């Protein structure tokens, strides 16, 4: 490896490793003086805000080989960490099989930022607005360490390990894997066993609530997918919430409580209360924890209410249209920020 | 592997700007915005927030809009950049014409960025839905117009572009 030069003046030193392994070794060598740069959009925000000092060594991941493709593989869809949010947003397979990922990306920054920002950067931030949608689809992360490519790690586990500070900070995210869904259209078919009853209705919804309608940091994000079967019971319930600086998480206790239970309106007050108990937001001076908790609880209860309304009005045999993404807290003008 | 910093921190950098090849010695971590304005004198690209939030610095990189204040120049190496100076060189572009006719600007500071965004939008969707316009323009702030005139300008530009056959693959005279 070349000698390491000291950066001159304020100009950071930019490195272009050929692949992820080389990048990892370089990071190990330069230590805390170096930072991985993907799109650099979040880093720029942090540098300008003074919440992070500008690193003297930048390790460019975008030119490193093997992290820039989206492709189907056995068991699901693989998205290279360096794929931009803009590419993801327009990727037909990604957006049709995993619609909430597309919706979450549409609510992230603006198109021009998304043309530079990567999905890997959004994940690695630990608080990106796309994370709840990835959690909903049980995404897995593939990492590079010194030895090579690690076995896929569920995103859910990674977030917990990260919060506990139990991870090698130099690992490189190679790819995000979304497990195969039941069929091409994303609609689960009855297949015997636990799935013996066909679903009547299903809903998949993502919300981002910010202080403006668009192009605004999130206060709360929620992602919900739920089905009601022919016996009128909830099944396949998945609920995730995040937003702001909160660690996005699945609300596993609420999911378990709902699955198999009778889907009727009387449960909704309990749904609200259970979100209030289970969701752990992070407040700031603009919006406290209690406000965020109530917002998440209202959104999730409202989504399930919509599903129940569909059940009541449309009967069996079809799936609910996903509800449009909504951004609340908008002034009367409705103008994108 | 190579480091891009030599003893004086500058490295050769080449890209295509407004159709011409440009070679400079620059520090690779500098913002594209600074190089365009300060080194190349392309001051049509405006600076305002410096953090990707206002859209004044919008340029096209390989045909898609990016905030040049967010792009370190190494990311633009070998790529094709179009600034507002590269638009309408043989007469006003239909989007520029529409902004003039509909009063889509007042002080004009946001206008180069707006024009770049709208050209990219109409290049992809010549007849965009209101939602598509809203999404495309969500990263461009205007402090003067209240946006109504800008939205009228987009509609008028769209009509003109469709009329002149400038959709994707179009060959009309006013196509970029
Ligand atoms: C104007 C503006 C608006 C924004 N709005 C939103 C928003 O609405 N929602 C939102 O979620 N975000 C938003 N962001 C933040 C940011 O754009 C996104 O989170 C983006 O996806 C980050 O991707 P990036 O490639 O730019 O990451 P970078 O800035 O390059 O990196 C982010 C972090 O991840 C690390 N990293 C990146 N890739 C890897 C990898 N492969 N392996 C290991 N570490 C890695 C970096 O070292 C850094 O610490 C906004 C940013 C701007 C400038
Ligand atoms: S100066 Fe680049 S977006 Fe504001
Ligand atoms: S015309 Fe003045 S900022 Fe838009």
Coordinates of C-alpha atoms and ligand atoms in Angstrom, one line a residue:
Chain A
X1 CA 0.0 0.0 0.0
X2 CA 1.2 3.5 -0.7
X3 CA 2.6 5.8 2.0
X4 CA 0.0 7.8 3.8
X5 CA 0.4 11.5 3.2
X6 CA -0.7 14.0 5.7
X7 CA -3.6 16.0 4.3
X8 CA -2.5 19.5 3.2
X9 CA -4.2 22.4 4.9
X10 CA -7.9 21.7 5.2
X11 CA -8.1 19.5 2.1
X12 CA -8.9 15.9 3.1
X13 CA -7.2 13.1 1.4
X14 CA -9.5 11.0 -0.8
X15 CA -8.7 7.3 -1.3
X16 CA -10.2 5.1 -3.9
X17 CA -9.8 1.5 -2.9
X18 CA -10.5 -1.1 -5.6
X19 CA -12.8 -3.2 -3.6
X20 CA -14.4 -3.5 -0.1
X21 CA -11.6 -5.6 1.3
X22 CA -9.0 -3.0 0.4
X23 CA -11.3 -0.3 1.8
X24 CA -11.6 -2.2 5.0
X25 CA -7.9 -2.7 5.4
X26 CA -7.3 1.0 4.7
X27 CA -9.8 2.0 7.3
X28 CA -8.1 -0.3 9.8
X29 CA -4.8 1.3 9.1
X30 CA -6.0 4.9 9.2
X31 CA -8.3 4.4 12.1
X32 CA -10.4 7.2 13.4
X33 CA -8.7 9.6 11.0
X34 CA -10.7 8.1 8.2
X35 CA -14.3 7.9 7.2
X36 CA -16.1 5.8 4.6
X37 CA -17.9 8.1 2.1
X38 CA -20.7 6.7 -0.1
X39 CA -22.8 9.6 -1.5
X40 CA -21.5 11.8 1.3
X41 CA -24.9 13.6 1.7
X42 CA -25.4 12.8 5.3
X43 CA -21.7 13.4 6.1
X44 CA -22.0 16.8 4.5
X45 CA -25.0 17.6 6.6
X46 CA -23.2 16.5 9.8
X47 CA -20.0 18.4 8.9
X48 CA -21.8 21.6 8.2
X49 CA -23.9 21.2 11.3
X50 CA -20.7 20.7 13.3
X51 CA -22.0 17.5 14.8
X52 CA -19.1 15.6 13.2
X53 CA -15.6 17.0 12.4
X54 CA -14.4 16.6 8.8
X55 CA -12.2 13.6 8.6
X56 CA -8.7 14.1 7.1
X57 CA -9.1 10.9 5.1
X58 CA -12.1 10.0 3.0
X59 CA -12.4 6.4 1.8
X60 CA -14.6 6.5 -1.3
X61 CA -16.8 3.5 -1.5
X62 CA -18.6 4.4 -4.7
X63 CA -15.8 3.3 -7.0
X64 CA -15.0 0.2 -5.1
X65 CA -16.1 -2.9 -7.1
X66 CA -19.1 -5.1 -6.4
X67 CA -21.5 -2.8 -4.5
X68 CA -23.4 -1.0 -7.2
X69 CA -25.9 -3.5 -8.6
X70 CA -29.5 -4.6 -7.9
X71 CA -30.2 -8.2 -8.8
X72 CA -32.4 -11.1 -8.0
X73 CA -30.7 -14.1 -6.4
X74 CA -31.9 -17.2 -4.8
X75 CA -34.0 -16.2 -1.8
X76 CA -34.7 -12.6 -2.7
X77 CA -33.5 -9.3 -4.1
X78 CA -30.0 -8.0 -3.5
X79 CA -29.3 -4.3 -3.5
X80 CA -25.7 -3.2 -3.5
X81 CA -25.0 -0.7 -0.8
X82 CA -23.7 1.9 -3.3
X83 CA -26.9 1.9 -5.3
X84 CA -28.4 5.4 -5.1
X85 CA -31.8 6.1 -3.6
X86 CA -32.8 7.5 -7.0
X87 CA -32.0 4.3 -8.7
X88 CA -33.9 2.3 -6.1
X89 CA -36.9 4.6 -6.4
X90 CA -37.2 3.8 -10.1
X91 CA -36.2 0.1 -10.0
X92 CA -39.3 -1.8 -11.3
X93 CA -38.6 -5.1 -9.4
X94 CA -37.8 -3.4 -6.1
X95 CA -40.7 -1.0 -6.1
X96 CA -43.3 -3.6 -7.3
X97 CA -42.2 -6.4 -4.9
X98 CA -41.4 -4.2 -2.0
X99 CA -43.6 -1.2 -2.5
X100 CA -43.1 0.3 1.0
X101 CA -39.3 0.7 0.3
X102 CA -40.2 2.7 -2.8
X103 CA -42.6 4.8 -0.8
X104 CA -40.1 5.4 2.0
X105 CA -37.5 6.5 -0.5
X106 CA -40.0 8.9 -2.1
X107 CA -40.3 10.5 1.3
X108 CA -36.6 10.8 1.8
X109 CA -34.9 14.1 0.9
X110 CA -35.5 15.4 -2.7
X111 CA -34.9 13.7 -6.0
X112 CA -31.6 15.6 -6.6
X113 CA -30.2 14.4 -3.2
X114 CA -31.5 10.9 -3.9
X115 CA -29.5 10.9 -7.1
X116 CA -26.3 11.0 -5.0
X117 CA -27.3 9.4 -1.7
X118 CA -27.1 5.7 -1.4
X119 CA -29.3 3.1 0.3
X120 CA -26.2 1.8 2.2
X121 CA -25.6 5.3 3.6
X122 CA -29.3 5.5 4.7
X123 CA -29.0 2.1 6.5
X124 CA -25.6 2.8 8.0
X125 CA -26.8 6.0 9.5
X126 CA -28.9 3.8 11.8
X127 CA -31.8 6.3 11.7
X128 CA -32.5 6.7 7.9
X129 CA -36.1 7.0 7.0
X130 CA -36.0 4.0 4.7
X131 CA -35.2 1.6 7.6
X132 CA -38.8 1.0 8.9
X133 CA -39.8 -0.2 5.4
X134 CA -36.7 -2.5 5.3
X135 CA -37.5 -3.8 8.7
X136 CA -41.0 -4.6 7.6
X137 CA -39.7 -6.9 4.8
X138 CA -37.2 -8.6 7.2
X139 CA -34.2 -7.2 5.3
X140 CA -30.8 -8.7 5.9
X141 CA -27.4 -7.0 5.7
X142 CA -24.3 -8.4 4.2
X143 CA -21.1 -7.1 5.6
X144 CA -17.4 -7.2 4.7
X145 CA -14.8 -7.7 7.4
X146 CA -11.1 -8.5 7.3
X147 CA -11.8 -12.2 6.4
X148 CA -14.3 -11.4 3.7
X149 CA -18.0 -11.4 3.3
X150 CA -19.9 -12.3 6.4
X151 CA -23.1 -14.3 6.6
X152 CA -26.2 -12.2 6.2
X153 CA -27.3 -10.5 9.4
X154 CA -31.0 -9.6 10.0
X155 CA -31.3 -5.8 9.9
X156 CA -33.3 -6.0 13.1
X157 CA -30.4 -7.7 14.9
X158 CA -27.9 -5.3 13.5
X159 CA -29.8 -2.3 14.8
X160 CA -29.9 -3.8 18.3
X161 CA -26.2 -4.7 18.2
X162 CA -25.4 -1.2 17.0
X163 CA -27.4 0.4 19.8
X164 CA -25.5 -1.8 22.2
X165 CA -22.2 -0.6 20.7
X166 CA -21.3 -4.3 20.1
X167 CA -20.1 -4.0 16.5
X168 CA -16.8 -3.6 14.6
X169 CA -17.2 0.0 13.4
X170 CA -14.9 -0.6 10.4
X171 CA -17.1 -3.2 8.7
X172 CA -18.4 -2.3 5.3
X173 CA -22.0 -2.8 4.3
X174 CA -21.9 -4.6 1.0
X175 CA -25.5 -5.2 0.3
X176 CA -29.1 -5.2 1.6
X177 CA -31.0 -8.4 0.9
X178 CA -34.8 -8.4 0.8
X179 CA -36.2 -12.0 1.2
X180 CA -38.3 -13.4 -1.5
X181 CA -42.0 -12.7 -1.1
X182 CA -44.7 -15.3 -1.6
X183 CA -45.3 -14.5 -5.3
X184 CA -44.3 -12.0 -7.9
X185 CA -47.1 -9.6 -7.2
X186 CA -46.3 -9.7 -3.5
X187 CA -49.7 -11.2 -2.7
X188 CA -49.5 -14.2 -0.5
X189 CA -51.5 -17.2 -1.6
X190 CA -53.1 -19.7 0.6
X191 CA -50.8 -22.7 0.7
X192 CA -52.0 -25.1 3.3
X193 CA -50.9 -25.4 6.9
X194 CA -51.1 -22.2 8.8
X195 CA -51.9 -20.4 5.5
X196 CA -54.9 -22.6 4.8
X197 CA -57.3 -19.7 5.0
X198 CA -56.9 -17.3 2.2
X199 CA -56.5 -13.7 3.1
X200 CA -59.4 -11.4 2.5
X201 CA -57.6 -8.1 2.7
X202 CA -54.2 -6.8 3.1
X203 CA -52.8 -3.4 3.7
X204 CA -49.2 -2.1 3.3
X205 CA -48.7 1.5 4.4
X206 CA -45.7 3.7 5.1
X207 CA -46.0 7.2 6.7
X208 CA -43.5 9.8 7.3
X209 CA -44.5 12.7 9.5
X210 CA -42.3 15.7 9.4
X211 CA -42.6 19.4 10.2
X212 CA -43.4 20.0 6.5
X213 CA -45.2 18.0 3.9
X214 CA -42.0 17.1 2.0
X215 CA -38.3 17.4 2.1
X216 CA -38.2 17.6 5.8
X217 CA -36.5 15.5 8.4
X218 CA -38.8 12.9 10.0
X219 CA -40.4 13.2 13.4
X220 CA -42.1 9.8 13.1
X221 CA -42.0 7.1 10.5
X222 CA -44.3 4.0 10.5
X223 CA -44.6 1.0 8.3
X224 CA -47.5 -1.4 8.6
X225 CA -48.5 -4.5 6.8
X226 CA -51.4 -6.6 7.9
X227 CA -53.8 -9.2 6.6
X228 CA -57.2 -10.3 7.6
X229 CA -58.1 -13.9 6.8
X230 CA -61.4 -15.4 5.8
X231 CA -62.2 -16.1 9.5
X232 CA -61.9 -12.4 10.2
X233 CA -58.7 -12.7 12.1
X234 CA -55.5 -10.7 11.8
X235 CA -52.5 -12.5 10.4
X236 CA -49.2 -11.6 8.9
X237 CA -49.0 -8.5 11.0
X238 CA -45.8 -6.5 10.8
X239 CA -45.4 -3.1 12.3
X240 CA -42.3 -0.9 12.4
X241 CA -41.7 2.6 13.7
X242 CA -38.8 5.1 13.8
X243 CA -38.2 8.7 12.9
X244 CA -35.8 11.4 14.0
X245 CA -32.9 10.1 16.0
X246 CA -34.9 7.1 17.3
X247 CA -33.7 3.6 16.5
X248 CA -36.2 2.1 14.1
X249 CA -37.7 -1.1 15.5
X250 CA -40.4 -3.6 14.9
X251 CA -43.2 -3.6 17.5
X252 CA -42.9 -7.3 18.1
X253 CA -45.1 -7.5 21.2
X254 CA -48.0 -5.7 19.4
X255 CA -47.6 -7.9 16.3
X256 CA -47.7 -11.1 18.5
X257 CA -50.8 -9.8 20.3
X258 CA -52.6 -9.1 17.0
X259 CA -51.8 -12.2 15.1
X260 CA -54.7 -14.7 15.3
X261 CA -56.9 -12.3 17.1
X262 CA -60.4 -11.3 15.9
X263 CA -60.1 -8.2 13.7
X264 CA -62.7 -5.8 15.0
X265 CA -62.9 -2.2 15.9
X266 CA -62.9 -2.8 19.6
X267 CA -59.2 -3.7 19.5
X268 CA -58.1 -0.4 18.2
X269 CA -58.0 1.5 21.5
X270 CA -55.7 -1.3 22.8
X271 CA -53.6 -1.1 19.6
X272 CA -53.1 2.6 20.4
X273 CA -52.2 1.9 24.0
X274 CA -49.8 -0.9 23.1
X275 CA -47.9 1.3 20.6
X276 CA -47.7 4.0 23.3
X277 CA -46.0 1.4 25.6
X278 CA -43.8 -0.3 23.1
X279 CA -42.5 2.4 20.8
X280 CA -39.3 4.1 22.1
X281 CA -39.0 7.5 20.3
X282 CA -36.2 10.0 20.8
X283 CA -37.5 13.5 21.5
X284 CA -35.9 16.8 20.8
X285 CA -36.7 20.5 21.4
X286 CA -39.1 20.6 18.5
X287 CA -41.1 17.5 19.3
X288 CA -41.0 15.6 22.6
X289 CA -41.2 11.8 23.1
X290 CA -44.8 11.9 24.2
X291 CA -45.9 13.7 21.0
X292 CA -43.9 11.3 18.8
X293 CA -45.4 8.3 20.7
X294 CA -48.9 9.6 20.2
X295 CA -48.3 10.3 16.5
X296 CA -47.0 6.7 15.9
X297 CA -49.9 5.2 17.9
X298 CA -52.5 7.3 16.0
X299 CA -51.0 6.4 12.6
X300 CA -50.8 2.7 13.3
X301 CA -54.3 2.5 14.8
X302 CA -55.6 4.5 11.8
X303 CA -54.0 2.1 9.3
X304 CA -55.6 -0.9 11.0
X305 CA -58.9 1.0 11.1
X306 CA -58.6 1.5 7.4
X307 CA -58.1 -2.2 6.9
X308 CA -61.2 -2.9 9.0
X309 CA -63.2 -0.4 7.0
X310 CA -62.2 -2.1 3.8
X311 CA -63.2 -5.5 5.3
X312 CA -66.6 -4.1 6.3
X313 CA -67.3 -2.3 3.0
X314 CA -65.8 -4.6 0.4
X315 CA -66.1 -8.1 1.8
X316 CA -63.9 -10.9 0.6
X317 CA -61.8 -11.9 -2.4
X318 CA -59.7 -8.8 -2.8
X319 CA -56.9 -6.9 -1.3
X320 CA -57.1 -3.4 0.0
X321 CA -55.4 -0.8 -2.0
X322 CA -52.4 0.5 -0.1
X323 CA -53.3 3.8 1.4
X324 CA -51.4 6.8 0.0
X325 CA -48.4 7.9 1.9
X326 CA -49.4 10.9 4.0
X327 CA -47.3 13.5 5.6
X328 CA -49.1 15.3 8.4
X329 CA -48.3 18.5 10.3
X330 CA -48.4 20.5 7.1
X331 CA -49.6 24.0 7.1
X332 CA -52.5 25.0 4.8
X333 CA -50.4 25.7 1.8
X334 CA -49.3 22.1 1.3
X335 CA -46.1 23.4 -0.4
X336 CA -43.2 21.0 -0.5
X337 CA -40.4 22.3 1.7
Chain B
X1 CA -4.3 1.9 -4.3
X2 CA -3.5 5.5 -4.7
X3 CA -4.0 8.5 -2.6
X4 CA -5.3 11.5 -4.5
X5 CA -3.4 14.0 -2.4
X6 CA 0.1 15.0 -3.4
X7 CA 2.3 17.5 -1.7
X8 CA 0.3 20.5 -2.6
X9 CA -3.1 18.7 -2.3
X10 CA -4.1 19.1 -5.9
X11 CA -4.8 16.4 -8.4
X12 CA -5.6 16.4 -12.1
X13 CA -9.3 16.3 -12.7
X14 CA -11.2 15.9 -15.9
X15 CA -14.8 16.0 -16.8
X16 CA -17.1 17.3 -19.5
X17 CA -18.9 20.5 -18.8
X18 CA -21.6 21.9 -21.1
X19 CA -20.3 19.7 -23.9
X20 CA -16.6 20.6 -23.6
X21 CA -13.8 18.7 -21.9
X22 CA -12.4 20.5 -18.8
X23 CA -9.1 19.6 -17.1
X24 CA -8.0 21.2 -13.9
X25 CA -5.8 20.6 -10.9
X26 CA -8.1 20.6 -7.9
X27 CA -8.4 19.2 -4.5
X28 CA -10.7 16.2 -5.0
X29 CA -12.7 16.9 -1.9
X30 CA -13.8 20.4 -3.0
X31 CA -17.4 21.0 -3.8
X32 CA -18.4 20.9 -7.5
X33 CA -20.2 24.2 -6.8
X34 CA -17.0 25.9 -5.8
X35 CA -15.1 24.7 -8.8
X36 CA -17.9 25.7 -11.2
X37 CA -18.2 29.2 -9.8
X38 CA -14.8 30.1 -8.6
X39 CA -12.5 28.2 -11.0
X40 CA -14.6 28.1 -14.1
X41 CA -16.6 31.4 -13.7
X42 CA -19.9 29.6 -14.3
X43 CA -21.7 31.8 -11.8
X44 CA -25.2 31.0 -13.2
X45 CA -25.2 28.1 -10.7
X46 CA -26.1 29.8 -7.5
X47 CA -25.0 29.3 -3.9
X48 CA -27.3 29.6 -1.0
X49 CA -27.7 27.0 1.7
X50 CA -24.5 24.9 0.9
X51 CA -26.2 21.8 2.4
X52 CA -28.5 20.5 -0.3
X53 CA -31.7 22.1 1.0
X54 CA -32.5 25.0 -1.5
X55 CA -31.7 23.7 -5.0
X56 CA -30.1 27.0 -6.1
X57 CA -27.0 25.1 -7.1
X58 CA -28.7 22.5 -9.2
X59 CA -26.8 21.0 -12.2
X60 CA -27.2 17.9 -14.3
X61 CA -24.7 15.1 -13.8
X62 CA -25.0 12.5 -16.5
X63 CA -28.4 13.9 -17.2
X64 CA -29.9 13.8 -13.7
X65 CA -30.2 16.7 -11.4
X66 CA -27.8 16.9 -8.4
X67 CA -27.1 19.6 -5.9
X68 CA -23.6 20.7 -6.8
X69 CA -22.9 21.9 -3.2
X70 CA -23.2 18.2 -2.1
X71 CA -21.0 16.7 -4.8
X72 CA -17.2 16.6 -4.1
X73 CA -15.4 17.0 -7.4
X74 CA -14.0 13.5 -7.3
X75 CA -17.5 12.2 -7.8
X76 CA -17.8 14.2 -11.0
X77 CA -14.5 12.9 -12.4
X78 CA -15.1 11.7 -16.0
X79 CA -18.8 12.6 -15.9
X80 CA -20.9 14.9 -18.0
X81 CA -22.0 18.1 -16.2
X82 CA -24.5 20.6 -17.6
X83 CA -25.0 23.9 -15.9
X84 CA -27.5 26.7 -16.7
X85 CA -24.9 28.1 -19.1
X86 CA -25.2 25.0 -21.2
X87 CA -29.0 25.5 -21.6
X88 CA -30.5 27.3 -24.5
X89 CA -27.3 28.3 -26.2
X90 CA -29.0 28.6 -29.6
X91 CA -32.0 30.6 -28.2
X92 CA -34.1 30.1 -25.2
X93 CA -35.0 26.7 -24.1
X94 CA -38.8 26.1 -23.9
X95 CA -38.6 25.9 -20.2
X96 CA -36.8 29.3 -20.0
X97 CA -39.3 30.7 -22.4
X98 CA -42.2 29.4 -20.3
X99 CA -40.7 30.9 -17.1
X100 CA -40.5 34.3 -18.9
X101 CA -44.1 34.1 -20.2
X102 CA -45.6 33.0 -17.0
X103 CA -43.6 35.2 -14.7
X104 CA -42.1 32.2 -13.0
X105 CA -39.5 34.3 -11.2
X106 CA -39.2 37.6 -9.4
X107 CA -35.7 38.1 -8.0
X108 CA -34.5 35.3 -10.1
X109 CA -32.0 33.8 -7.6
X110 CA -33.7 30.4 -7.5
X111 CA -34.4 30.4 -11.3
X112 CA -31.3 28.6 -12.7
X113 CA -31.9 25.8 -10.2
X114 CA -35.6 25.7 -11.0
X115 CA -34.9 25.6 -14.7
X116 CA -32.4 22.7 -14.4
X117 CA -34.9 20.7 -12.3
X118 CA -37.8 21.3 -14.6
X119 CA -35.7 20.4 -17.7
X120 CA -34.8 17.1 -16.1
X121 CA -38.4 16.5 -15.1
X122 CA -39.8 17.2 -18.5
X123 CA -37.0 15.2 -20.2
X124 CA -38.3 12.2 -18.2
X125 CA -42.0 13.0 -18.1
X126 CA -43.0 15.4 -20.8
X127 CA -46.5 15.5 -19.5
X128 CA -46.1 15.1 -15.8
X129 CA -48.9 14.5 -13.3
X130 CA -49.2 17.2 -10.6
X131 CA -47.7 14.7 -8.0
X132 CA -44.7 14.3 -10.2
X133 CA -44.2 18.0 -10.5
X134 CA -44.5 18.4 -6.8
X135 CA -42.0 15.6 -6.1
X136 CA -39.5 16.9 -8.7
X137 CA -39.7 20.5 -7.3
X138 CA -39.6 19.5 -3.7
X139 CA -35.9 20.3 -3.4
X140 CA -36.1 23.8 -5.0
X141 CA -37.0 26.7 -2.7
X142 CA -38.3 30.0 -4.0
X143 CA -38.7 32.8 -1.5
X144 CA -40.4 35.2 -3.9
X145 CA -43.1 33.7 -6.2
X146 CA -45.3 31.6 -3.9
X147 CA -44.8 28.8 -6.5
X148 CA -48.1 29.3 -8.4
X149 CA -46.3 31.0 -11.3
X150 CA -43.6 28.4 -11.3
X151 CA -46.2 25.6 -11.6
X152 CA -47.9 27.5 -14.4
X153 CA -44.5 27.7 -16.1
X154 CA -44.0 24.0 -15.8
X155 CA -47.4 23.4 -17.4
X156 CA -46.7 25.8 -20.2
X157 CA -43.2 24.3 -20.8
X158 CA -44.7 20.9 -20.9
X159 CA -47.3 21.9 -23.5
X160 CA -44.5 23.5 -25.6
X161 CA -42.2 20.5 -25.3
X162 CA -45.0 18.1 -26.3
X163 CA -45.9 20.3 -29.2
X164 CA -42.3 20.4 -30.4
X165 CA -41.8 16.6 -30.0
X166 CA -39.1 17.0 -27.3
X167 CA -40.2 14.0 -25.2
X168 CA -37.7 11.2 -24.5
X169 CA -36.0 10.6 -27.9
X170 CA -37.6 13.7 -29.4
X171 CA -35.8 15.6 -32.1
X172 CA -37.5 19.0 -32.1
X173 CA -35.3 22.1 -32.4
X174 CA -35.9 23.2 -28.9
X175 CA -34.9 19.8 -27.4
X176 CA -31.8 19.8 -25.2
Ligands
LIG1 C1 -30.9 18.0 2.0 C2 -30.9 16.6 2.6 C3 -32.1 16.1 3.0 C4 -32.1 14.8 3.6 N1 -33.3 14.2 3.9 C5 -33.3 13.0 4.5 C6 -34.5 12.4 4.8 O1 -35.6 12.9 4.6 N2 -34.5 11.1 5.3 C7 -33.3 10.5 5.6 O2 -33.3 9.3 6.0 N3 -32.1 11.1 5.3 C8 -32.1 12.3 4.7 N4 -30.9 12.9 4.4 C9 -29.6 12.2 4.8 C10 -29.0 11.4 3.7 O3 -29.1 12.0 2.5 C11 -29.5 9.9 3.6 O4 -29.6 9.3 4.8 C12 -28.7 9.1 2.6 O5 -29.3 7.9 2.3 C13 -27.3 8.9 3.1 O6 -26.6 8.2 2.1 P1 -25.1 8.6 1.6 O7 -24.7 7.7 0.6 O8 -25.1 10.1 1.2 O9 -24.3 8.4 3.0 P2 -22.9 9.0 3.5 O10 -23.2 10.4 3.9 O11 -21.9 8.8 2.5 O12 -22.7 8.1 4.7 C14 -23.5 8.1 5.9 C15 -22.8 7.3 7.0 O13 -22.7 5.9 6.7 C16 -21.4 5.5 6.5 N5 -21.4 4.6 5.4 C17 -22.0 4.8 4.2 N6 -21.9 3.7 3.4 C18 -21.4 2.8 4.1 C19 -21.1 1.4 3.9 N7 -21.4 0.8 2.7 N8 -20.5 0.7 4.8 C20 -20.2 1.2 6.0 N9 -20.4 2.5 6.3 C21 -21.0 3.3 5.4 C22 -20.5 6.7 6.4 O14 -19.2 6.5 6.9 C23 -21.3 7.7 7.2 O15 -21.0 7.6 8.5 C24 -30.9 14.1 3.8 C25 -29.6 14.7 3.5 C26 -29.7 16.0 2.9 C27 -28.4 16.6 2.4
LIG2 S1 -26.6 25.8 -2.3 FE1 -26.8 23.7 -2.9 S2 -28.8 23.2 -2.4 FE2 -28.6 25.2 -1.5
LIG3 S1 -37.6 34.3 -7.7 FE1 -36.6 35.0 -5.9 S2 -36.1 33.2 -4.9 FE2 -37.3 32.5 -6.5

